[in-house]
CSV table of C-alpha atoms (C1' of nucleotides) in Angstrom, one decimal:
chain,number,residue,atom,x,y,z
A,1,MET,CA,48.5,-189.8,84.8
A,2,ALA,CA,50.3,-186.5,85.4
A,3,GLU,CA,47.9,-184.9,87.6
A,4,ARG,CA,49.1,-182.3,89.7
A,5,ALA,CA,49.6,-183.0,93.3
A,6,SER,CA,47.6,-181.2,95.9
A,7,SER,CA,50.3,-178.4,96.4
A,8,GLY,CA,49.8,-175.1,96.0
A,9,PRO,CA,46.8,-172.9,94.2
A,10,PRO,CA,44.7,-174.3,91.2
A,11,ARG,CA,46.5,-173.6,88.1
A,12,GLY,CA,45.9,-174.9,84.7
A,13,ARG,CA,43.2,-174.6,82.7
A,14,ARG,CA,39.5,-174.0,83.5
A,15,ARG,CA,36.6,-176.0,82.0
A,16,GLY,CA,35.6,-175.0,78.5
A,17,SER,CA,37.9,-174.2,75.6
A,18,PRO,CA,40.1,-171.4,76.6
A,19,ASP,CA,41.4,-170.7,73.3
A,20,THR,CA,37.5,-169.7,72.4
A,21,ARG,CA,36.9,-167.8,75.7
A,22,SER,CA,40.3,-165.6,75.5
A,23,ALA,CA,39.4,-165.3,71.7
A,24,ILE,CA,35.7,-163.9,72.4
A,25,LEU,CA,37.7,-161.5,75.1
A,26,ALA,CA,40.3,-160.2,73.2
A,27,ALA,CA,37.7,-159.5,70.4
A,28,ALA,CA,35.6,-157.5,72.8
A,29,ARG,CA,38.4,-155.7,74.1
A,30,SER,CA,39.2,-154.7,70.8
A,31,SER,CA,35.6,-153.9,69.9
A,32,PHE,CA,35.2,-151.8,72.9
A,33,ALA,CA,38.3,-149.9,72.4
A,34,GLU,CA,37.7,-149.3,68.8
A,35,HIS,CA,33.8,-148.6,68.9
A,36,GLY,CA,33.3,-148.0,72.7
A,37,PHE,CA,30.7,-149.5,75.0
A,38,ALA,CA,27.5,-148.6,72.9
A,39,GLY,CA,28.9,-148.9,69.5
A,40,THR,CA,30.1,-152.7,70.3
A,41,THR,CA,27.8,-155.4,69.3
A,42,ILE,CA,27.7,-158.8,70.7
A,43,ARG,CA,27.6,-160.3,66.8
A,44,ALA,CA,30.1,-158.4,66.0
A,45,VAL,CA,32.2,-159.7,68.6
A,46,ALA,CA,31.1,-163.1,68.3
A,47,ALA,CA,31.8,-162.7,64.5
A,48,SER,CA,35.4,-161.3,65.0
A,49,ALA,CA,36.2,-164.1,67.4
A,50,GLY,CA,34.9,-167.0,64.6
A,51,VAL,CA,31.9,-167.9,66.9
A,52,ASP,CA,28.4,-167.8,67.4
A,53,ALA,CA,26.8,-164.5,69.1
A,54,ALA,CA,24.8,-167.1,71.7
A,55,LEU,CA,28.5,-168.3,72.5
A,56,VAL,CA,29.3,-165.0,74.1
A,57,HIS,CA,26.2,-164.9,76.1
A,58,HIS,CA,26.9,-168.7,77.3
A,59,TYR,CA,30.6,-167.7,78.4
A,60,PHE,CA,29.8,-163.9,80.1
A,61,GLY,CA,26.3,-163.4,80.4
A,62,THR,CA,24.9,-160.0,79.3
A,63,LYS,CA,26.4,-157.3,77.5
A,64,ASP,CA,27.7,-155.3,80.8
A,65,GLU,CA,29.3,-158.6,82.6
A,66,LEU,CA,31.3,-159.0,79.0
A,67,PHE,CA,32.8,-155.3,79.2
A,68,LEU,CA,33.6,-155.4,82.8
A,69,ALA,CA,35.7,-159.1,82.0
A,70,ALA,CA,37.3,-157.2,78.9
A,71,LEU,CA,38.2,-154.6,81.3
A,72,GLU,CA,40.2,-157.1,83.7
A,73,LEU,CA,43.6,-156.0,82.7
A,74,PRO,CA,46.2,-159.0,81.4
A,75,VAL,CA,48.8,-157.5,84.1
A,76,ASP,CA,48.4,-156.6,87.5
A,77,PRO,CA,49.2,-152.6,87.2
A,78,ARG,CA,50.7,-152.5,90.4
A,79,LYS,CA,53.6,-155.0,89.4
A,80,LEU,CA,53.7,-152.6,86.5
A,81,ILE,CA,54.3,-149.5,88.7
A,82,ALA,CA,56.9,-150.8,91.1
A,83,PRO,CA,59.7,-149.9,89.3
A,84,ALA,CA,58.6,-146.0,89.5
A,85,VAL,CA,58.4,-146.2,93.0
A,86,ALA,CA,62.0,-147.5,93.6
A,87,GLY,CA,64.5,-144.9,93.7
A,88,PRO,CA,65.1,-141.4,94.5
A,89,VAL,CA,62.1,-139.4,94.5
A,90,GLU,CA,64.0,-136.6,92.4
A,91,GLN,CA,63.8,-138.8,89.1
A,92,ALA,CA,60.5,-140.4,90.2
A,93,ALA,CA,58.7,-138.7,87.1
A,94,GLU,CA,61.0,-139.7,84.4
A,95,ARG,CA,60.6,-143.3,85.5
A,96,PHE,CA,56.9,-142.9,86.4
A,97,LEU,CA,56.3,-141.9,82.7
A,98,GLY,CA,58.6,-144.5,81.9
A,99,VAL,CA,56.8,-147.6,83.1
A,100,PHE,CA,53.7,-145.7,81.7
A,101,LEU,CA,54.9,-145.4,78.1
A,102,THR,CA,56.3,-149.2,78.2
A,103,ALA,CA,52.8,-150.5,79.0
A,104,TRP,CA,50.9,-148.6,76.9
A,105,ASP,CA,53.5,-149.3,73.8
A,106,ASP,CA,53.2,-153.0,74.4
A,107,PRO,CA,50.9,-154.1,72.2
A,108,ASP,CA,49.4,-156.8,74.1
A,109,ILE,CA,48.2,-154.6,76.6
A,110,ARG,CA,47.5,-151.3,74.8
A,111,PRO,CA,43.9,-152.8,73.4
A,112,SER,CA,42.9,-153.2,77.1
A,113,LEU,CA,44.0,-149.9,78.1
A,114,VAL,CA,42.3,-148.1,75.5
A,115,ALA,CA,39.3,-149.8,76.5
A,116,VAL,CA,39.7,-148.9,80.2
A,117,ALA,CA,40.3,-145.3,78.7
A,118,ARG,CA,37.2,-145.3,76.6
A,119,GLY,CA,35.0,-146.9,79.3
A,120,ILE,CA,36.0,-144.0,81.7
A,121,MET,CA,34.7,-141.7,79.1
A,122,ASP,CA,31.3,-143.6,78.8
A,123,PRO,CA,28.9,-142.4,81.5
A,124,ALA,CA,27.8,-145.9,81.7
A,125,ALA,CA,30.9,-146.9,83.7
A,126,ASN,CA,32.7,-143.8,84.7
A,127,ARG,CA,32.6,-145.1,88.1
A,128,LEU,CA,36.0,-146.6,87.0
A,129,LEU,CA,38.2,-144.1,87.5
A,130,SER,CA,37.0,-142.7,90.7
A,131,GLU,CA,36.8,-145.9,92.3
A,132,GLY,CA,39.2,-148.1,90.1
A,133,VAL,CA,42.1,-146.8,88.4
A,134,LEU,CA,43.1,-143.8,90.6
A,135,PRO,CA,42.7,-145.2,94.3
A,136,VAL,CA,44.6,-148.7,93.4
A,137,VAL,CA,46.8,-147.4,90.6
A,138,ILE,CA,47.6,-143.9,90.9
A,139,GLU,CA,47.2,-142.7,94.1
A,140,PRO,CA,49.4,-145.7,96.0
A,141,ILE,CA,52.2,-144.6,93.7
A,142,GLY,CA,52.1,-141.0,95.6
A,143,VAL,CA,51.8,-142.8,99.1
A,144,ALA,CA,54.9,-145.3,98.1
A,145,LEU,CA,57.1,-142.3,97.1
A,146,GLY,CA,56.4,-140.5,100.3
A,147,ILE,CA,55.6,-137.3,98.7
A,148,ASP,CA,53.9,-134.3,100.7
A,149,ARG,CA,49.8,-134.4,99.9
A,150,PRO,CA,49.8,-137.4,97.6
A,151,ALA,CA,45.8,-136.9,97.5
A,152,GLU,CA,46.4,-133.5,96.4
A,153,ARG,CA,49.4,-134.0,94.1
A,154,MET,CA,48.6,-137.1,92.4
A,155,PRO,CA,45.3,-136.2,90.5
A,156,LEU,CA,47.7,-133.1,89.0
A,157,VAL,CA,50.0,-136.0,87.9
A,158,ALA,CA,46.8,-138.0,86.8
A,159,SER,CA,45.5,-135.2,84.7
A,160,GLN,CA,48.6,-134.7,82.8
A,161,VAL,CA,49.1,-138.1,81.9
A,162,ILE,CA,45.5,-138.7,81.2
A,163,GLY,CA,45.6,-135.7,78.7
A,164,LEU,CA,48.7,-137.3,77.5
A,165,ILE,CA,47.4,-140.8,76.9
A,166,LEU,CA,44.3,-139.5,75.0
A,167,MET,CA,46.4,-137.3,72.5
A,168,ARG,CA,49.0,-139.8,71.6
A,169,TYR,CA,46.9,-143.1,72.0
A,170,VAL,CA,43.5,-142.9,71.4
A,171,LEU,CA,42.8,-140.0,69.5
A,172,VAL,CA,46.1,-140.5,67.6
A,173,VAL,CA,47.0,-136.5,67.5
A,174,GLU,CA,50.5,-135.6,65.6
A,175,PRO,CA,52.7,-134.9,66.6
A,176,LEU,CA,52.5,-136.2,70.2
A,177,ALA,CA,51.3,-139.8,68.5
A,178,SER,CA,54.6,-140.4,66.6
A,179,MET,CA,56.8,-138.7,69.2
A,180,PRO,CA,59.9,-140.9,70.0
A,181,ARG,CA,59.4,-141.9,73.7
A,182,ASP,CA,62.6,-140.5,75.1
A,183,ARG,CA,61.1,-137.2,73.7
A,184,VAL,CA,57.9,-137.6,75.4
A,185,ILE,CA,59.6,-138.5,78.5
A,186,ALA,CA,61.9,-135.4,78.7
A,187,THR,CA,59.0,-133.3,77.5
A,188,TYR,CA,56.8,-134.0,80.2
A,189,ALA,CA,59.1,-135.4,83.0
A,190,PRO,CA,59.4,-131.2,84.6
A,191,THR,CA,55.7,-131.3,84.2
A,192,ILE,CA,55.5,-134.4,86.6
A,193,GLN,CA,58.2,-133.7,88.4
A,194,ARG,CA,56.5,-130.2,89.6
A,195,TYR,CA,53.4,-132.1,90.7
A,196,LEU,CA,55.3,-134.7,92.5
A,197,THR,CA,57.6,-132.6,94.5
A,198,GLY,CA,57.8,-129.1,93.4
A,199,ASP,CA,55.9,-125.7,95.1
A,200,LEU,CA,52.5,-125.8,94.7
A,201,PRO,CA,50.1,-122.9,95.4
B,1,MET,CA,0.6,-104.7,60.4
B,2,ALA,CA,3.6,-104.0,61.9
B,3,GLU,CA,5.4,-106.1,59.2
B,4,ARG,CA,9.3,-105.5,58.8
B,5,ALA,CA,10.3,-103.0,56.3
B,6,SER,CA,12.5,-104.5,53.3
B,7,SER,CA,15.7,-103.3,55.1
B,8,GLY,CA,18.6,-104.7,56.4
B,9,PRO,CA,19.5,-108.4,56.9
B,10,PRO,CA,16.2,-111.2,58.0
B,11,ARG,CA,16.4,-110.8,61.5
B,12,GLY,CA,13.9,-112.2,63.9
B,13,ARG,CA,12.1,-115.9,64.2
B,14,ARG,CA,12.4,-118.1,61.2
B,15,ARG,CA,9.4,-120.2,60.3
B,16,GLY,CA,8.2,-122.9,62.9
B,17,SER,CA,7.9,-122.7,66.5
B,18,PRO,CA,11.6,-121.7,67.8
B,19,ASP,CA,10.5,-123.0,71.2
B,20,THR,CA,9.8,-126.5,69.9
B,21,ARG,CA,13.3,-126.4,67.7
B,22,SER,CA,15.3,-125.0,70.9
B,23,ALA,CA,13.8,-127.1,73.3
B,24,ILE,CA,14.7,-130.2,70.7
B,25,LEU,CA,18.5,-129.1,70.3
B,26,ALA,CA,18.6,-128.7,74.3
B,27,ALA,CA,17.2,-132.2,75.1
B,28,ALA,CA,19.7,-133.5,72.5
B,29,ARG,CA,22.8,-131.8,74.1
B,30,SER,CA,21.9,-133.4,77.5
B,31,SER,CA,21.2,-136.3,76.2
B,32,PHE,CA,24.5,-136.5,74.0
B,33,ALA,CA,26.4,-135.2,77.0
B,34,GLU,CA,25.1,-138.0,79.1
B,35,HIS,CA,24.8,-140.9,77.3
B,36,GLY,CA,27.3,-140.2,74.2
B,37,PHE,CA,26.3,-140.5,70.5
B,38,ALA,CA,25.4,-143.9,70.4
B,39,GLY,CA,23.9,-144.4,73.6
B,40,THR,CA,21.2,-141.3,72.7
B,41,THR,CA,18.2,-142.4,70.7
B,42,ILE,CA,16.0,-139.7,68.7
B,43,ARG,CA,13.0,-141.2,70.6
B,44,ALA,CA,14.5,-140.4,74.2
B,45,VAL,CA,15.5,-136.8,72.9
B,46,ALA,CA,12.0,-136.5,71.5
B,47,ALA,CA,10.3,-137.4,74.5
B,48,SER,CA,12.7,-135.3,76.8
B,49,ALA,CA,11.4,-132.5,74.5
B,50,GLY,CA,7.9,-133.3,74.8
B,51,VAL,CA,7.6,-133.7,71.0
B,52,ASP,CA,7.1,-136.5,68.7
B,53,ALA,CA,10.4,-138.3,67.1
B,54,ALA,CA,9.4,-137.7,63.7
B,55,LEU,CA,9.4,-133.9,64.3
B,56,VAL,CA,13.3,-134.1,65.3
B,57,HIS,CA,13.6,-135.6,62.0
B,58,HIS,CA,11.4,-132.8,60.3
B,59,TYR,CA,13.8,-130.2,62.0
B,60,PHE,CA,17.2,-132.0,61.7
B,61,GLY,CA,17.2,-134.6,59.2
B,62,THR,CA,19.3,-137.6,60.2
B,63,LYS,CA,20.8,-138.3,63.6
B,64,ASP,CA,24.0,-137.2,62.2
B,65,GLU,CA,22.9,-134.0,61.8
B,66,LEU,CA,21.5,-133.7,65.1
B,67,PHE,CA,24.7,-134.4,66.8
B,68,LEU,CA,26.7,-131.4,64.5
B,69,ALA,CA,23.6,-129.1,65.6
B,70,ALA,CA,23.8,-130.1,69.3
B,71,LEU,CA,27.9,-129.3,69.2
B,72,GLU,CA,27.3,-126.0,67.6
B,73,LEU,CA,28.2,-123.9,70.5
B,74,PRO,CA,26.0,-120.9,71.7
B,75,VAL,CA,29.4,-118.7,71.3
B,76,ASP,CA,31.9,-118.5,69.2
B,77,PRO,CA,35.2,-120.0,70.8
B,78,ARG,CA,37.3,-117.6,68.4
B,79,LYS,CA,35.8,-114.3,70.4
B,80,LEU,CA,35.6,-116.2,73.6
B,81,ILE,CA,39.7,-116.7,73.4
B,82,ALA,CA,40.4,-113.3,72.1
B,83,PRO,CA,41.4,-112.0,75.8
B,84,ALA,CA,43.9,-114.9,75.7
B,85,VAL,CA,46.0,-113.7,72.8
B,86,ALA,CA,45.9,-109.8,73.4
B,87,GLY,CA,48.7,-108.9,76.2
B,88,PRO,CA,52.4,-109.9,76.6
B,89,VAL,CA,53.0,-113.9,75.6
B,90,GLU,CA,54.9,-114.0,79.3
B,91,GLN,CA,51.6,-114.2,81.0
B,92,ALA,CA,49.8,-115.7,78.3
B,93,ALA,CA,49.4,-119.0,80.1
B,94,GLU,CA,47.4,-117.0,82.8
B,95,ARG,CA,44.9,-115.7,80.5
B,96,PHE,CA,44.7,-118.5,78.3
B,97,LEU,CA,43.3,-120.6,81.5
B,98,GLY,CA,41.2,-117.9,82.7
B,99,VAL,CA,39.5,-117.8,79.7
B,100,PHE,CA,39.2,-121.4,79.3
B,101,LEU,CA,38.0,-121.5,83.0
B,102,THR,CA,35.3,-118.9,82.7
B,103,ALA,CA,33.8,-120.8,79.8
B,104,TRP,CA,33.5,-124.0,81.6
B,105,ASP,CA,32.2,-122.5,85.0
B,106,ASP,CA,29.6,-120.7,82.7
B,107,PRO,CA,26.3,-122.9,83.2
B,108,ASP,CA,24.9,-121.7,79.7
B,109,ILE,CA,27.6,-123.2,78.0
B,110,ARG,CA,29.0,-126.0,79.9
B,111,PRO,CA,26.8,-128.7,78.8
B,112,SER,CA,27.7,-127.6,75.1
B,113,LEU,CA,31.3,-128.3,76.1
B,114,VAL,CA,31.0,-131.3,77.8
B,115,ALA,CA,28.9,-132.7,75.2
B,116,VAL,CA,32.0,-131.9,72.6
B,117,ALA,CA,34.2,-133.9,75.1
B,118,ARG,CA,32.4,-136.6,75.0
B,119,GLY,CA,31.5,-136.6,71.3
B,120,ILE,CA,35.3,-136.5,70.9
B,121,MET,CA,35.8,-139.7,73.0
B,122,ASP,CA,33.0,-141.2,70.9
B,123,PRO,CA,34.9,-143.4,67.9
B,124,ALA,CA,32.1,-142.5,66.0
B,125,ALA,CA,32.7,-138.9,66.1
B,126,ASN,CA,36.1,-138.2,67.0
B,127,ARG,CA,37.5,-136.3,63.8
B,128,LEU,CA,35.9,-133.4,65.9
B,129,LEU,CA,39.1,-132.7,67.9
B,130,SER,CA,41.6,-133.5,64.9
B,131,GLU,CA,39.5,-131.6,62.0
B,132,GLY,CA,37.4,-129.6,64.6
B,133,VAL,CA,38.3,-128.3,68.0
B,134,LEU,CA,42.3,-128.6,67.9
B,135,PRO,CA,42.8,-126.4,64.3
B,136,VAL,CA,39.8,-123.9,64.8
B,137,VAL,CA,40.1,-123.1,68.3
B,138,ILE,CA,43.6,-124.5,70.1
B,139,GLU,CA,46.0,-123.7,66.9
B,140,PRO,CA,45.1,-120.2,66.1
B,141,ILE,CA,45.8,-119.3,69.4
B,142,GLY,CA,49.4,-120.3,69.3
B,143,VAL,CA,49.5,-118.2,65.9
B,144,ALA,CA,48.1,-115.4,67.6
B,145,LEU,CA,50.3,-115.6,70.2
B,146,GLY,CA,53.5,-115.6,67.9
B,147,ILE,CA,55.2,-118.7,69.7
B,148,ASP,CA,57.8,-120.8,68.3
B,149,ARG,CA,56.6,-124.2,66.3
B,150,PRO,CA,52.9,-123.7,67.4
B,151,ALA,CA,51.8,-126.9,65.7
B,152,GLU,CA,54.4,-128.6,68.0
B,153,ARG,CA,53.7,-126.8,71.2
B,154,MET,CA,49.9,-126.1,71.3
B,155,PRO,CA,49.1,-130.0,71.3
B,156,LEU,CA,51.1,-130.2,74.2
B,157,VAL,CA,48.8,-127.3,75.7
B,158,ALA,CA,46.0,-129.3,74.7
B,159,SER,CA,47.4,-132.7,76.4
B,160,GLN,CA,47.1,-131.0,79.7
B,161,VAL,CA,44.3,-128.7,79.3
B,162,ILE,CA,42.3,-131.6,78.1
B,163,GLY,CA,43.3,-133.6,81.1
B,164,LEU,CA,42.1,-130.8,83.6
B,165,ILE,CA,38.8,-130.4,81.6
B,166,LEU,CA,38.3,-133.9,82.3
B,167,MET,CA,39.0,-134.6,85.8
B,168,ARG,CA,37.4,-131.2,86.8
B,169,TYR,CA,34.5,-131.2,84.6
B,170,VAL,CA,33.3,-134.5,83.1
B,171,LEU,CA,34.4,-137.0,85.5
B,172,VAL,CA,34.1,-134.4,88.7
B,173,VAL,CA,37.3,-135.9,90.7
B,174,GLU,CA,38.4,-134.5,93.5
B,175,PRO,CA,40.1,-132.1,94.7
B,176,LEU,CA,40.3,-130.6,91.3
B,177,ALA,CA,36.6,-130.5,90.9
B,178,SER,CA,36.3,-128.3,94.0
B,179,MET,CA,39.6,-126.2,94.1
B,180,PRO,CA,38.9,-122.4,93.3
B,181,ARG,CA,39.8,-120.9,89.8
B,182,ASP,CA,42.2,-118.9,90.9
B,183,ARG,CA,44.2,-122.2,92.4
B,184,VAL,CA,43.6,-124.0,89.5
B,185,ILE,CA,45.4,-121.2,87.4
B,186,ALA,CA,48.2,-120.7,90.0
B,187,THR,CA,48.3,-124.5,89.8
B,188,TYR,CA,48.7,-125.0,86.3
B,189,ALA,CA,50.1,-121.8,84.8
B,190,PRO,CA,53.8,-122.9,85.1
B,191,THR,CA,53.2,-126.1,83.1
B,192,ILE,CA,51.2,-124.3,80.5
B,193,GLN,CA,53.7,-121.5,80.1
B,194,ARG,CA,56.4,-123.6,79.6
B,195,TYR,CA,54.7,-125.4,76.9
B,196,LEU,CA,54.4,-122.1,75.2
B,197,THR,CA,57.5,-120.6,75.7
B,198,GLY,CA,60.1,-122.4,77.8
B,199,ASP,CA,62.7,-125.0,76.8
B,200,LEU,CA,61.6,-128.1,75.3
B,201,PRO,CA,63.5,-131.1,74.2
C,1,DG,C1',30.4,-177.0,74.2
C,2,DT,C1',28.3,-175.0,69.8
C,3,DC,C1',25.2,-173.8,67.1
C,4,DT,C1',20.1,-172.8,64.6
C,5,DA,C1',16.1,-170.4,65.1
C,6,DT,C1',13.4,-167.4,66.9
C,7,DA,C1',11.6,-164.4,70.5
C,8,DA,C1',10.9,-159.4,71.9
C,9,DA,C1',12.1,-155.2,72.2
C,10,DT,C1',14.1,-150.8,70.1
C,11,DC,C1',16.2,-148.3,66.5
C,12,DG,C1',16.0,-144.8,62.7
C,13,DA,C1',13.6,-143.3,59.1
C,14,DT,C1',9.7,-142.4,56.0
C,15,DA,C1',4.8,-141.6,54.4
C,16,DG,C1',0.9,-138.9,55.2
C,17,DA,C1',-3.2,-137.4,57.6
C,18,DC,C1',-4.7,-133.3,60.0
D,1,DG,C1',3.8,-127.5,61.8
D,2,DT,C1',2.6,-131.8,64.7
D,3,DC,C1',1.7,-136.0,65.1
D,4,DT,C1',-0.2,-141.5,64.0
D,5,DA,C1',1.3,-145.3,62.3
D,6,DT,C1',4.2,-148.1,60.3
D,7,DC,C1',8.3,-149.9,57.6
D,8,DG,C1',12.7,-152.3,57.7
D,9,DA,C1',16.6,-153.0,59.8
D,10,DT,C1',19.5,-154.4,64.3
D,11,DT,C1',19.7,-155.5,68.7
D,12,DT,C1',19.8,-158.3,73.2
D,13,DA,C1',18.5,-162.6,74.8
D,14,DT,C1',16.7,-167.0,75.2
D,15,DA,C1',15.4,-171.6,73.9
D,16,DG,C1',16.5,-175.9,72.4
D,17,DA,C1',18.7,-179.5,68.8
D,18,DC,C1',22.9,-181.9,68.0
DNA sequence: GTCTATAAATCGATAGAC
DNA sequence: GTCTATCGATTTATAGAC
């Protein structure tokens, strides 16, 4: 009864208790974000999720696989940054910073992003930036914006955004950590806009 | 014979083989830089230095103390950045970037700096930035330069420099990693100069 | 599915011989 | 000064009962 018809992609819950699985995943994200990869123990993740350590292995296999699973963002970054590329390129920096801060200020996805940031720093998984974040998130923005030499300019943008993210959200350095969103945008927009469309040597 | 006379401060080698001690320290720096704090084991450091693990404890005590010893830079950062504060504030950004890149491009001190950068990222030791690098290295520059609201502007400078350092030296992302020194300075100097002396919201 | 029990390896740190 | 030996605690991971 109430079985799904055979139309559309397979939706609905997978086998196993999805609550338990996602609880483990959420606990893993928090731990990876707070203690890094090496500083996270399977036992602590299990305890934080209220389950046994063996269950973590049952769902995710090794610690590495759990880490990769925890890095899967709950939202598609490409969808998130779509508003940044829609509009005149002259105000692209403000829109870009806006969607970025919106994502990072969302308490639902910030832990995942912090985990990604820390994972990038961990030598055990730092192909993540060069093979992941940069080509699938950052560079397509430059291409979509139609800017000049995107492969050259977007890393400049990334260098400033990563530094800001690090100081404001990961290391929580004042006064950046407590600075209002609009002020952050107004402060950094000229820098980003110059990297996007300004004169470069 | 040939013993030192009792004049002047105690110079010369301390007790113990200085080669062994510095070999341990060098191995510790490499390991901390490559594997982070939690990913570094005393045993691996000892093996890399060609000595026994117990000897590491003998010289440096606990793992934390070894970490702090490994972070001791071979040069005094304050001396290094002295040229950056001497001169007109209008070109401070160029001088600032110059001394920074000079230090990071020096193969003798880059491993230590990479270790510091990774140590900052490790949650187990991230008081290092807020209690170490920022107040003793970054902020004094702003004070010495006599800029307006240094506690507010220097974190902005730090956010861009850290992002640049991360992309160019730690993550080795192109084209920043291979960009000539002068071009890096020309690219980032306007940003830094604005954070130092420009108009902010 | 979930847990107990435990194997097997590795860790930091100490004591003590030489 | 340097190393052997080892303790005690933790870790990942597996085997198997319920």
